Short mmCIF file of C-alpha atoms in Angstrom, two decimals:
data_model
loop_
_atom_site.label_atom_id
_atom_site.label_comp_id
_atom_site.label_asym_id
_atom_site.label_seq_id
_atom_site.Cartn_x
_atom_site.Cartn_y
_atom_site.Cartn_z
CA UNK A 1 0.00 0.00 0.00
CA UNK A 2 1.39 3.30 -0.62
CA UNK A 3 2.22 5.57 1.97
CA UNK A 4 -0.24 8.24 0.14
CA UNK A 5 -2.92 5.53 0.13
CA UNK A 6 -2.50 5.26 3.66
CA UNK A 7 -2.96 8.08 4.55
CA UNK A 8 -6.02 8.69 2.52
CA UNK A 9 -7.86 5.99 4.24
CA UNK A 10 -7.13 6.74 7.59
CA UNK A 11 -8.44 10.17 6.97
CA UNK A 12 -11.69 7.90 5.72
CA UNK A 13 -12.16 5.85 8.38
CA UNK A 14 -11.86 8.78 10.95
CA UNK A 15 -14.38 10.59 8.90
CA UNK A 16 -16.40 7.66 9.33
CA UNK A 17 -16.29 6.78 12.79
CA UNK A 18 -16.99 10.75 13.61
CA UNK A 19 -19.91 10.50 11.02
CA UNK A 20 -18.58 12.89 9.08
CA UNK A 21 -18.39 11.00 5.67
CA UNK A 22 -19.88 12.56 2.15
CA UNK A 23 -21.38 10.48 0.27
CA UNK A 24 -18.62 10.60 -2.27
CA UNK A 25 -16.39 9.13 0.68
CA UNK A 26 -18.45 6.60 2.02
CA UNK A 27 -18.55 4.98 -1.91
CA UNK A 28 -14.37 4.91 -1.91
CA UNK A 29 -14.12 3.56 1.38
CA UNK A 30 -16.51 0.83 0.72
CA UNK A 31 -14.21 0.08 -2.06
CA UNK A 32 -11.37 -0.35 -0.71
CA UNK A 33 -13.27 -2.67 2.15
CA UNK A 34 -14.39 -5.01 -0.99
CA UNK A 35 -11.12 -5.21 -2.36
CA UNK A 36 -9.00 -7.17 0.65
CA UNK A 37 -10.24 -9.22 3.38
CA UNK A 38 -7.48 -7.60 5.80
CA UNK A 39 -9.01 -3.66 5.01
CA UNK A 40 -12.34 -5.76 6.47
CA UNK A 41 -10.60 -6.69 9.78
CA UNK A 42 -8.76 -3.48 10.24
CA UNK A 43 -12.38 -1.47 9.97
CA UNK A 44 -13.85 -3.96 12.76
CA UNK A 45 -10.91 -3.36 14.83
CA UNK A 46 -11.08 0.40 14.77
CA UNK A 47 -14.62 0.77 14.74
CA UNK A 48 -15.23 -1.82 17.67
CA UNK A 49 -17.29 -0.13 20.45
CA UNK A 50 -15.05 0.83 23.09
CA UNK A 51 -11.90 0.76 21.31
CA UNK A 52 -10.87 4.29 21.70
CA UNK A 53 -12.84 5.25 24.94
CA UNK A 54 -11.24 2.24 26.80
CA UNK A 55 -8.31 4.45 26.40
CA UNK A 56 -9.51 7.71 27.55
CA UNK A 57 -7.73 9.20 24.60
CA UNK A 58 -9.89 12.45 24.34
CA UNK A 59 -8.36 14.34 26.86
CA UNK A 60 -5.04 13.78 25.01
CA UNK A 61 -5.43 15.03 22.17
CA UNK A 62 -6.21 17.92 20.20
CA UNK A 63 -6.60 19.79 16.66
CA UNK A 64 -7.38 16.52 14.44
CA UNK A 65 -6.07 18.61 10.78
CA UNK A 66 -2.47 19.75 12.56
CA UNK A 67 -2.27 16.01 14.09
CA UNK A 68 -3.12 14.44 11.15
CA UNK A 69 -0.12 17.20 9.27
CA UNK A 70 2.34 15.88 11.63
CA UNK A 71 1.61 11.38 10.79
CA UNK A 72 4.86 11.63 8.84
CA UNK A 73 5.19 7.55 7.93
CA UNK A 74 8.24 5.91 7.00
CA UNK A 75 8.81 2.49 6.43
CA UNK A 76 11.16 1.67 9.40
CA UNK A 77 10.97 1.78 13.10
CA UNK A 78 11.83 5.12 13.66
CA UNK A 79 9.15 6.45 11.68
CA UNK A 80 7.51 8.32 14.25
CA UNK A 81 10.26 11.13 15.02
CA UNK A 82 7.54 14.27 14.40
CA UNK A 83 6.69 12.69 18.21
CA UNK A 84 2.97 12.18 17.69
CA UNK A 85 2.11 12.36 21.70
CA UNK A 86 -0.22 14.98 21.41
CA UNK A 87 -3.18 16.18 23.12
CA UNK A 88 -7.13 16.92 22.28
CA UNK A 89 -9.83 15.55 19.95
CA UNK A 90 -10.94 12.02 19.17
CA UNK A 91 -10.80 12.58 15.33
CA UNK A 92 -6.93 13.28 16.42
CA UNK A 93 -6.47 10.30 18.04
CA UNK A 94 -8.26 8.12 15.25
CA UNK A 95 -6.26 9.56 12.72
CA UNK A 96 -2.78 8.64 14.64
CA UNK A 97 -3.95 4.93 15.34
CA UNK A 98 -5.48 4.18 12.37
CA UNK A 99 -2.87 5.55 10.57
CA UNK A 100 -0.05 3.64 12.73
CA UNK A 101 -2.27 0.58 11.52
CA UNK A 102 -2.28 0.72 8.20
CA UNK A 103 1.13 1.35 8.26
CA UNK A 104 1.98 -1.80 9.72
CA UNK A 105 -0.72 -3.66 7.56
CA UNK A 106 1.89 -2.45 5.06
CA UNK A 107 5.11 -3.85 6.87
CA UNK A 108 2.61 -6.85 7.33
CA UNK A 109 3.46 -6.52 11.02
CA UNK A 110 0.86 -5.51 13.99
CA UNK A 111 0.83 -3.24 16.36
CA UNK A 112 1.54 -4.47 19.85
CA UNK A 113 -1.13 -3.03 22.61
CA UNK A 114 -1.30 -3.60 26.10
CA UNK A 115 -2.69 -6.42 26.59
CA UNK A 116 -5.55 -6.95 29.94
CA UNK A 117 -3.06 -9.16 31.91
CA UNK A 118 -0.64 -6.13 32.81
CA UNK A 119 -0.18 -5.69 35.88
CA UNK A 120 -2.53 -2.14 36.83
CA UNK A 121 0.34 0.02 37.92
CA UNK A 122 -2.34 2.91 39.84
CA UNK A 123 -1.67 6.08 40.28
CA UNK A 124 -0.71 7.88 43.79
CA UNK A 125 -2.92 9.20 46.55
CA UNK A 126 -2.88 12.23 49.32
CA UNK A 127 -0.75 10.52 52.18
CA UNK A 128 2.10 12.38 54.23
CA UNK A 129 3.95 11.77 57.54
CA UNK A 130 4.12 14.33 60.44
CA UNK A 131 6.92 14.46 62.37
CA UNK A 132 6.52 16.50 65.55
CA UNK A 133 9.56 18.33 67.32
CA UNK A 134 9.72 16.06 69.97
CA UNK A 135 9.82 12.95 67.55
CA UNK A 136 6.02 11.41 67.45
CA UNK A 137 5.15 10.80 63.77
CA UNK A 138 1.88 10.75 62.83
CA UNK A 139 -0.25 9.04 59.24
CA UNK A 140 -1.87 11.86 57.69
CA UNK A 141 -4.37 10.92 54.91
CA UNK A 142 -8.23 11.61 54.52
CA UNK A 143 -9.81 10.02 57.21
CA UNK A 144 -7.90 11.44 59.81
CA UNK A 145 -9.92 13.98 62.01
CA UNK A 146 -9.57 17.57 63.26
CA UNK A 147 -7.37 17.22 66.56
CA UNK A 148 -5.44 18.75 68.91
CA UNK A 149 -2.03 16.51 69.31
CA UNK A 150 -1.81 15.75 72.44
CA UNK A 151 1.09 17.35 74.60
CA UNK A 152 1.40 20.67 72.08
CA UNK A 153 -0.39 23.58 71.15
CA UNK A 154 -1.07 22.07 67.55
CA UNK A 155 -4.54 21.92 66.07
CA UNK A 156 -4.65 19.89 62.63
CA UNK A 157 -7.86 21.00 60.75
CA UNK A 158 -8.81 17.95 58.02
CA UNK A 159 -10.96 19.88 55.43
CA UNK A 160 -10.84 16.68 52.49
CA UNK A 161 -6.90 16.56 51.58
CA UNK A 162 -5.84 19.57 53.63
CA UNK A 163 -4.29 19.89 56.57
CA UNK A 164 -4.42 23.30 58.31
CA UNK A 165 -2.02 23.69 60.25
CA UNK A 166 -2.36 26.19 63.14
CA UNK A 167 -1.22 26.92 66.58
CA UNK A 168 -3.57 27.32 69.46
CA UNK A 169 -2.25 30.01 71.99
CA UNK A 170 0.87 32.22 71.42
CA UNK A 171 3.47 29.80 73.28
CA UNK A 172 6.98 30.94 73.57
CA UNK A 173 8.88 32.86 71.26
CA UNK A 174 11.06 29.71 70.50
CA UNK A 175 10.43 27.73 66.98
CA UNK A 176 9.45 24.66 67.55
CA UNK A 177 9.85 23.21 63.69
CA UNK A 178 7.69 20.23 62.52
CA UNK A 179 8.36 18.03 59.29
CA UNK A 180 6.12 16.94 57.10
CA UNK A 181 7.00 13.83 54.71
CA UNK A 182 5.21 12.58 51.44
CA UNK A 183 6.64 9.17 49.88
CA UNK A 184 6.90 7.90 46.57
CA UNK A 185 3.18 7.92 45.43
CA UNK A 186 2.38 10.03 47.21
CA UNK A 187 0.67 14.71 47.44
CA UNK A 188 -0.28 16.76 50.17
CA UNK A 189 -1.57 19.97 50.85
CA UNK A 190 -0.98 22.27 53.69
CA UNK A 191 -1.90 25.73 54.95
CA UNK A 192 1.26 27.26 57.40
CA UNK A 193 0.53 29.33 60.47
CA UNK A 194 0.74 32.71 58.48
CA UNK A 195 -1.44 31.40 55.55
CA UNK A 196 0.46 30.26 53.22
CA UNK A 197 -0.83 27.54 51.31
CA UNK A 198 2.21 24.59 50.08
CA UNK A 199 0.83 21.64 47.84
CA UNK A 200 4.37 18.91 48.23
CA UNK A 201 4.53 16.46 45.72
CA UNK A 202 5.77 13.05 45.96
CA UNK A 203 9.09 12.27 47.67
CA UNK A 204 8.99 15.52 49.21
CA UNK A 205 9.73 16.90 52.52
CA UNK A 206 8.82 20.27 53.97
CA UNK A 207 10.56 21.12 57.61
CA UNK A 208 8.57 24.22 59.03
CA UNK A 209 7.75 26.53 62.26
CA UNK A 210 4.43 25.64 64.48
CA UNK A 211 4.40 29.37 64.40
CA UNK A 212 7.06 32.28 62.86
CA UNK A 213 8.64 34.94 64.79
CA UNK A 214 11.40 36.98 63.71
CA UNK A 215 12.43 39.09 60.77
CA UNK A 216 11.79 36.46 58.42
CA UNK A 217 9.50 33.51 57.33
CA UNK A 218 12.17 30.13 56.98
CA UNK A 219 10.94 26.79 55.59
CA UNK A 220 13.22 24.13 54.78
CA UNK A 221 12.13 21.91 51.56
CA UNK A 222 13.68 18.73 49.54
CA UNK A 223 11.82 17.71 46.52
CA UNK A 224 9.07 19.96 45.15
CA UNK A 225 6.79 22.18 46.20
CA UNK A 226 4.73 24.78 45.01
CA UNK A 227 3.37 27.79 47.06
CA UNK A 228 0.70 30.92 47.51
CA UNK A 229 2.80 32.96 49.87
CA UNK A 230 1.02 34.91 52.77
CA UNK A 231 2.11 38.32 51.60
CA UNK A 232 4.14 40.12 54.91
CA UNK A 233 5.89 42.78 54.11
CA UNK A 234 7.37 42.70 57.72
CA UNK A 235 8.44 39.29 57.65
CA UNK A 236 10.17 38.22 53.82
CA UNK A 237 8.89 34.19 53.07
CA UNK A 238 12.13 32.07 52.73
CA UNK A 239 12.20 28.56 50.91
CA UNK A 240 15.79 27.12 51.73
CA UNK A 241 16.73 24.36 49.61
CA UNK A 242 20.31 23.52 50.89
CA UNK A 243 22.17 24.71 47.85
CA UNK A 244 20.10 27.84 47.06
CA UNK A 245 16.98 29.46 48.68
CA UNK A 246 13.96 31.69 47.33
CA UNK A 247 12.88 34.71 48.85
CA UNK A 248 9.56 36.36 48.63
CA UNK A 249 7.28 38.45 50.04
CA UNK A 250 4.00 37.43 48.98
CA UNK A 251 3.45 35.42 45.29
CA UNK A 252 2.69 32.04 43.98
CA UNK A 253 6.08 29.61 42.57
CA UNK A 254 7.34 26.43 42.21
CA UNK A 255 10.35 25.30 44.26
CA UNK A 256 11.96 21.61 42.87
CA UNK A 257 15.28 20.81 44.31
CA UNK A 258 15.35 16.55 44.58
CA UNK A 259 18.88 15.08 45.62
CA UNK A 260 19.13 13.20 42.80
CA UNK A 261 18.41 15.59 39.95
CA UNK A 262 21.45 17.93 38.96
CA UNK A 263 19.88 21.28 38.96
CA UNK A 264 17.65 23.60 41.33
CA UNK A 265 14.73 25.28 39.78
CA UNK A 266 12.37 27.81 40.64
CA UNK A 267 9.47 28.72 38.64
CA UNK A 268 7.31 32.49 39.12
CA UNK A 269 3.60 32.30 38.33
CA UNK A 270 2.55 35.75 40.26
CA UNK A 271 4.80 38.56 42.23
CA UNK A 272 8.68 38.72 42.36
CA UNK A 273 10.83 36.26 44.03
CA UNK A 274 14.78 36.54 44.40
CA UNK A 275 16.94 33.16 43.55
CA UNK A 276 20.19 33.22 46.13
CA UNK A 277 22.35 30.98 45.62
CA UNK A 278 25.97 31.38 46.74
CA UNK A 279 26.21 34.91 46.45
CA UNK A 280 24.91 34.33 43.40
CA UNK A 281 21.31 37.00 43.31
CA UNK A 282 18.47 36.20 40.29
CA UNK A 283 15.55 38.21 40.57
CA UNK A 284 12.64 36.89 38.13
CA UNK A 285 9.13 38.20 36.96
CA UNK A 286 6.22 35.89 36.54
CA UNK A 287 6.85 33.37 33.46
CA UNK A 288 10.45 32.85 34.20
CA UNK A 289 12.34 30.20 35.66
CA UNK A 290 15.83 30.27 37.39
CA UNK A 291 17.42 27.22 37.14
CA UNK A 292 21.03 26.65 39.24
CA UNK A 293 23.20 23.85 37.80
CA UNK A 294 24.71 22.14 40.55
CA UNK A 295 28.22 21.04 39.48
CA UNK A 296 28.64 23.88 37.46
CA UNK A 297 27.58 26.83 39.80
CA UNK A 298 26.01 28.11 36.80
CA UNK A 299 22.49 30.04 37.40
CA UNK A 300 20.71 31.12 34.56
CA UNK A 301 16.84 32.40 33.68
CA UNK A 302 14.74 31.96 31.15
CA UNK A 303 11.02 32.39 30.08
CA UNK A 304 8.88 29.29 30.41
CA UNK A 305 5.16 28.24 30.55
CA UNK A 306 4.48 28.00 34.06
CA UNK A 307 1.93 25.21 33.58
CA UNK A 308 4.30 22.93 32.71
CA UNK A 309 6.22 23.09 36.06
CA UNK A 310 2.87 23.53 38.19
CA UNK A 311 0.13 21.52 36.23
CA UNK A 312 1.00 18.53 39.00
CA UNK A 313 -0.87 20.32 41.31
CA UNK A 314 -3.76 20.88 39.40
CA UNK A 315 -3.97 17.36 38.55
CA UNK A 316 -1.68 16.94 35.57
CA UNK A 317 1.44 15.94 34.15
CA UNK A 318 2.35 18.36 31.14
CA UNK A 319 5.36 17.31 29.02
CA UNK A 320 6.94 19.69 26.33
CA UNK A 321 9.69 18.10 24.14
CA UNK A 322 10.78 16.25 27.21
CA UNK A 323 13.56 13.00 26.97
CA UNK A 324 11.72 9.58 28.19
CA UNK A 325 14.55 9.76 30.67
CA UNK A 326 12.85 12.92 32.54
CA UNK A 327 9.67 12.12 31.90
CA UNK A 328 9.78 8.64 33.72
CA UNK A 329 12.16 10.26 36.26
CA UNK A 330 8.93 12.49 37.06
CA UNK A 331 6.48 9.75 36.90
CA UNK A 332 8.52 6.89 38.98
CA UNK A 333 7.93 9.06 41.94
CA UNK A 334 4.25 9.39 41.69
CA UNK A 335 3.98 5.97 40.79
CA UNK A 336 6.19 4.35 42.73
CA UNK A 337 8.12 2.32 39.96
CA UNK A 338 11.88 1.63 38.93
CA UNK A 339 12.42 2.41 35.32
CA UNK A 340 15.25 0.79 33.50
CA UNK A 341 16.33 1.85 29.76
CA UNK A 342 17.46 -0.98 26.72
CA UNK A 343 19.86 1.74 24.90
CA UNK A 344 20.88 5.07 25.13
CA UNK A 345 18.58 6.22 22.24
CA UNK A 346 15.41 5.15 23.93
CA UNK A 347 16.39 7.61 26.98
CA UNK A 348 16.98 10.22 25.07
CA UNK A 349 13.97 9.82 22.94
CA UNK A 350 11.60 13.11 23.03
CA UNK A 351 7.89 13.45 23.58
CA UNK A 352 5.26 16.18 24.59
CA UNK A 353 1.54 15.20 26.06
CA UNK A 354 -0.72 16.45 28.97
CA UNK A 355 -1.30 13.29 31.21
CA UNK A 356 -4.06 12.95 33.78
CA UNK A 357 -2.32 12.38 36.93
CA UNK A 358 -5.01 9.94 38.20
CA UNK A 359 -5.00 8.02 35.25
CA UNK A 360 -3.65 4.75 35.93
CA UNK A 361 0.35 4.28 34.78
CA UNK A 362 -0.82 1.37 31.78
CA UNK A 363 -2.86 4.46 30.68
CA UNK A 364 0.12 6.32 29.87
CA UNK A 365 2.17 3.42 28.39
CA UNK A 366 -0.97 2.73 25.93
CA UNK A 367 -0.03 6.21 24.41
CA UNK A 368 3.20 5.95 24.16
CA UNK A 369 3.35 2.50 22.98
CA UNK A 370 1.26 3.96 20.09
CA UNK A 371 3.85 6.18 18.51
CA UNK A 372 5.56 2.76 17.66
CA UNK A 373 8.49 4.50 19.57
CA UNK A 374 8.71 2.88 22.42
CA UNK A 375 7.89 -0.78 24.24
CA UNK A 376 6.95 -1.06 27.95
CA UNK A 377 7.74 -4.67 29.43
CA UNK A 378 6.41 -4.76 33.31
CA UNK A 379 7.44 -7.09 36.08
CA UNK A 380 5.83 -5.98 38.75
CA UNK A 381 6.97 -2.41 40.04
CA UNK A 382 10.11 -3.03 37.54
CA UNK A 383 9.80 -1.41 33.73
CA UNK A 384 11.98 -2.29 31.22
CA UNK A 385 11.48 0.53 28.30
CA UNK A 386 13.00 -0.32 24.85
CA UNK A 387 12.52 0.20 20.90
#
C-alpha cells in the first residue's frame, strides 16, 4: 500500500467513525473494504465499540487537521520522530492509530497493545507523615480527624486533603519546627501558620515553624513544592533548599530541588521572588524560571510556561519536548516504579503530552506505545522501556 494511500484511508475511516463521511467518501471507502479481506478486519478493529474510549484518549489530544499534518510515515521503526504524543480531539487520536495501523498492515506486522493481563500500575494518593519536634510521627491521609495533638499547642484542621495547620495560643517565642513527609506515590496539601498555602509532591519533605517569629519567614524543603505565599511585608517568606533558597514576600512559585536531579529550579507564576544561591542573586518576573546547575555553579533564567512546572498540582502531568529519561524520572515518583532503559537512544527519545495524573500508569504506556516508539515490558513495580 502506498504511503499516500494510507494516509487517505485513515483520513476515511476517521471521517467515518466521527460520522462525518460525504457520500462521495463513504462509496471509496466501501471500495477499498471489498477489495482485501485484511481492510475488512482493520475497519472492525477500529470501529469496535469501546476501542478508543477504553483508552480515555480524548483528553489527550487535540486539533485533528495539525495532528493528522504531523503522521509523517516511513517504512522503518523510527518512523515516528515528528513525536505524535499529542493532546485533544478524538478525530486526532483516530487519525494517529489508524494511521499507525495501516502502516503496519503495510510492513505486514501488527501493532503491539497492552494487553488486559498487565499488571494495573495505579496512580498515587494524598498521604504524608508528620513528624513532631519532639519525635512522634503521625499518618496523615483523609480520614484522619480535626485534633489537637496531644502534649502541644497544635490543632490539625482535616478539610478533604488539607491539613491546616495552626497553633492554638501564642506559646513561647522559640520555633518549635515540625516536618512533614510525602513518599513515593504520594501529594499533600498544607496551609502554614501565616497562611500560606504549600501543595508537596511526591518524595517531598517540607521542615517548618508551628508558628514564625522573627524578621523572616524560613521553611526548609527537599523535593518539590509549590506555594501561595502569605504576603508580609514585615516578615520576607524564605524557601531554603540547601544549595540555594527563594525569597519572597508574597506570590505564587514552584520550588523543585530533589537530591538526585542535577539542577535547582524555581518557577514564578505571580509577584517577584529573588533566587540566592551562593552569592549568586536572580531576581525573576512571573513566566520565568531560574534554574542553578549544581556542578557547574552556573544560574541562569529563562522564560517558560508556568503550567508545565505547576500543572501537578492541578492534577496533571504536562510534558513539552521532554527526553523519556525525565519524563519517567517524574512519573517513577508518583507511581512508585523503577524504570530501566534498553539503549541510550530510547532515553533520550523526546515526547510532549498532557497526562491525567489519576490516570492509571498502563494508561500512559498505551499512548506511548502507540507512537511505535517505544515498548513497555512490566514485572511488577520493575519497567523495562525499549525500541
Amino acid at each position: 500500500m502506498e504511503i499516500e494511500q494510507a494516509d487517505r484511508i485513515a483520513y476515511l475511516l476517521s471521517r467515518h467513525i466521527t460520522d462525518t463521511l460525504s457520500s462521495e467518501e463513504h462509496t471509496e471507502l466501501e471500495r477499498w473494504l471489498a477489495f482485501d479481506i485484511k481492510n475488512q478486519e482493520l475497519w472492525r478493529k477500529v470501529c469496535r465499540r469501546g476501542f478508543y474510549s477504553e483508552k480515555e484518549m480524548l483528553q489527550y489530544l487535540y486539533d485533528d487537521e495539525a495532528a493528522f499534518r504531523k503522521v509523517q510515515i516511513r517504512c522503518h521503526r523510527r518512523l515516528f520522530r515528528e513525536r505524535m504524543f499529542r493532546w485533544g480531539g478524538m478525530a486526532a487520536v483516530i487519525v494517529v492509530v489508524v494511521g499507525v495501523s495501516l502502516l503496519w498492515m503495510c510492513l505486514s506486522r501488527s501493532v503491539e497493545l497492552p494487553g488486559d493481563d498487565r499488571v494495573q500500575l495505579t496512580a498515587g494518593e494524598s498521604q504524608a507523615i508528620l513528624i513532631l519536634g519532639h519525635g512522634q510521627r503521625i499518618e496523615l491521609n483523609c480520614q484522619v480527624k480535626d485534633s489537637i495533638i496531644p502534649g502541644t499547642q497544635v490543632r490539625l484542621n482535616i478539610s478533604g486533603e488539607v491539613i491546616d495547620y495552626r497553633q492554638e495560643s501564642a506559646g513561647s517565642s522559640e520555633m518549635d519546627f515540625n516536618i512533614v513527609e510525602v513518599p513515593r506515590k504520594g501529594e499533600y496539601r498544607l496551609i502554614l501558620s501565616d497562611g500560606t498555602k504549600v501543595w508537596l509532591n511526591s518524595e517531598s519533605r517540607l521542615k517548618f515553624p508551628v508558628a514564625f517569629y522573627g524578621r523572616e519567614r524560613r521553611v526548609y524543603l527537599e523535593g518539590e513544592a509549590y506555594f501561595e505565599v502569605s504576603e508580609n511585608k514585615d516578615m520576607p517568606f524564605i524557601v531554603d533548599m540547601s544549595k540555594a533558597a527563594v525569597k519572597v514576600l508574597g506570590t505564587s512559585f514552584n520550588a523543585r530541588a530533589y537530591p538526585d536531579e542535577s539542577c535547582i529550579y524555581a518557577t514564578l507564576a505571580e509577584g517577584r521572588i529573588l533566587l540566592d544561591a551562593g552569592g549568586q542573586n536572580l531576581v525573576l518576573q512571573p513566566q520565568e524560571q531560574g534554574v542553578l546547575e549544581l556542578v557547574s555553579g552556573k544560574m541562569t533564567c529563562k522564560k517558560v510556561d508556568v503550567t508545565l512546572y505547576s500543572g501537578w498540582k492541578d492534577g496533571r502531568f504536562i510534558f513539552q519536548e521532554q527526553t523519556l529519561e525525565n519524563m519517567m524520572n517524574t512519573l517513577s515518583r508518583w507511581y512508585d516504579i523503577q524504570i530501566f532503559f534498553e539503549s541510550e537512544a530510547v532515553r533520550r527519545m523526546t515526547f510532549s503530552g498532557n497526562l491525567k495524573r489519576y490516570d492509571s500508569f498502563n494508561k500512559i504506556i498505551e499512548l506511548l506505545e502507540m507512537t511505535g516508539m517505544a515498548h513497555f515490558k512490566i514485572n511488577g513495580k520493575t519497567i523495562l522501556i525499549s525500541e
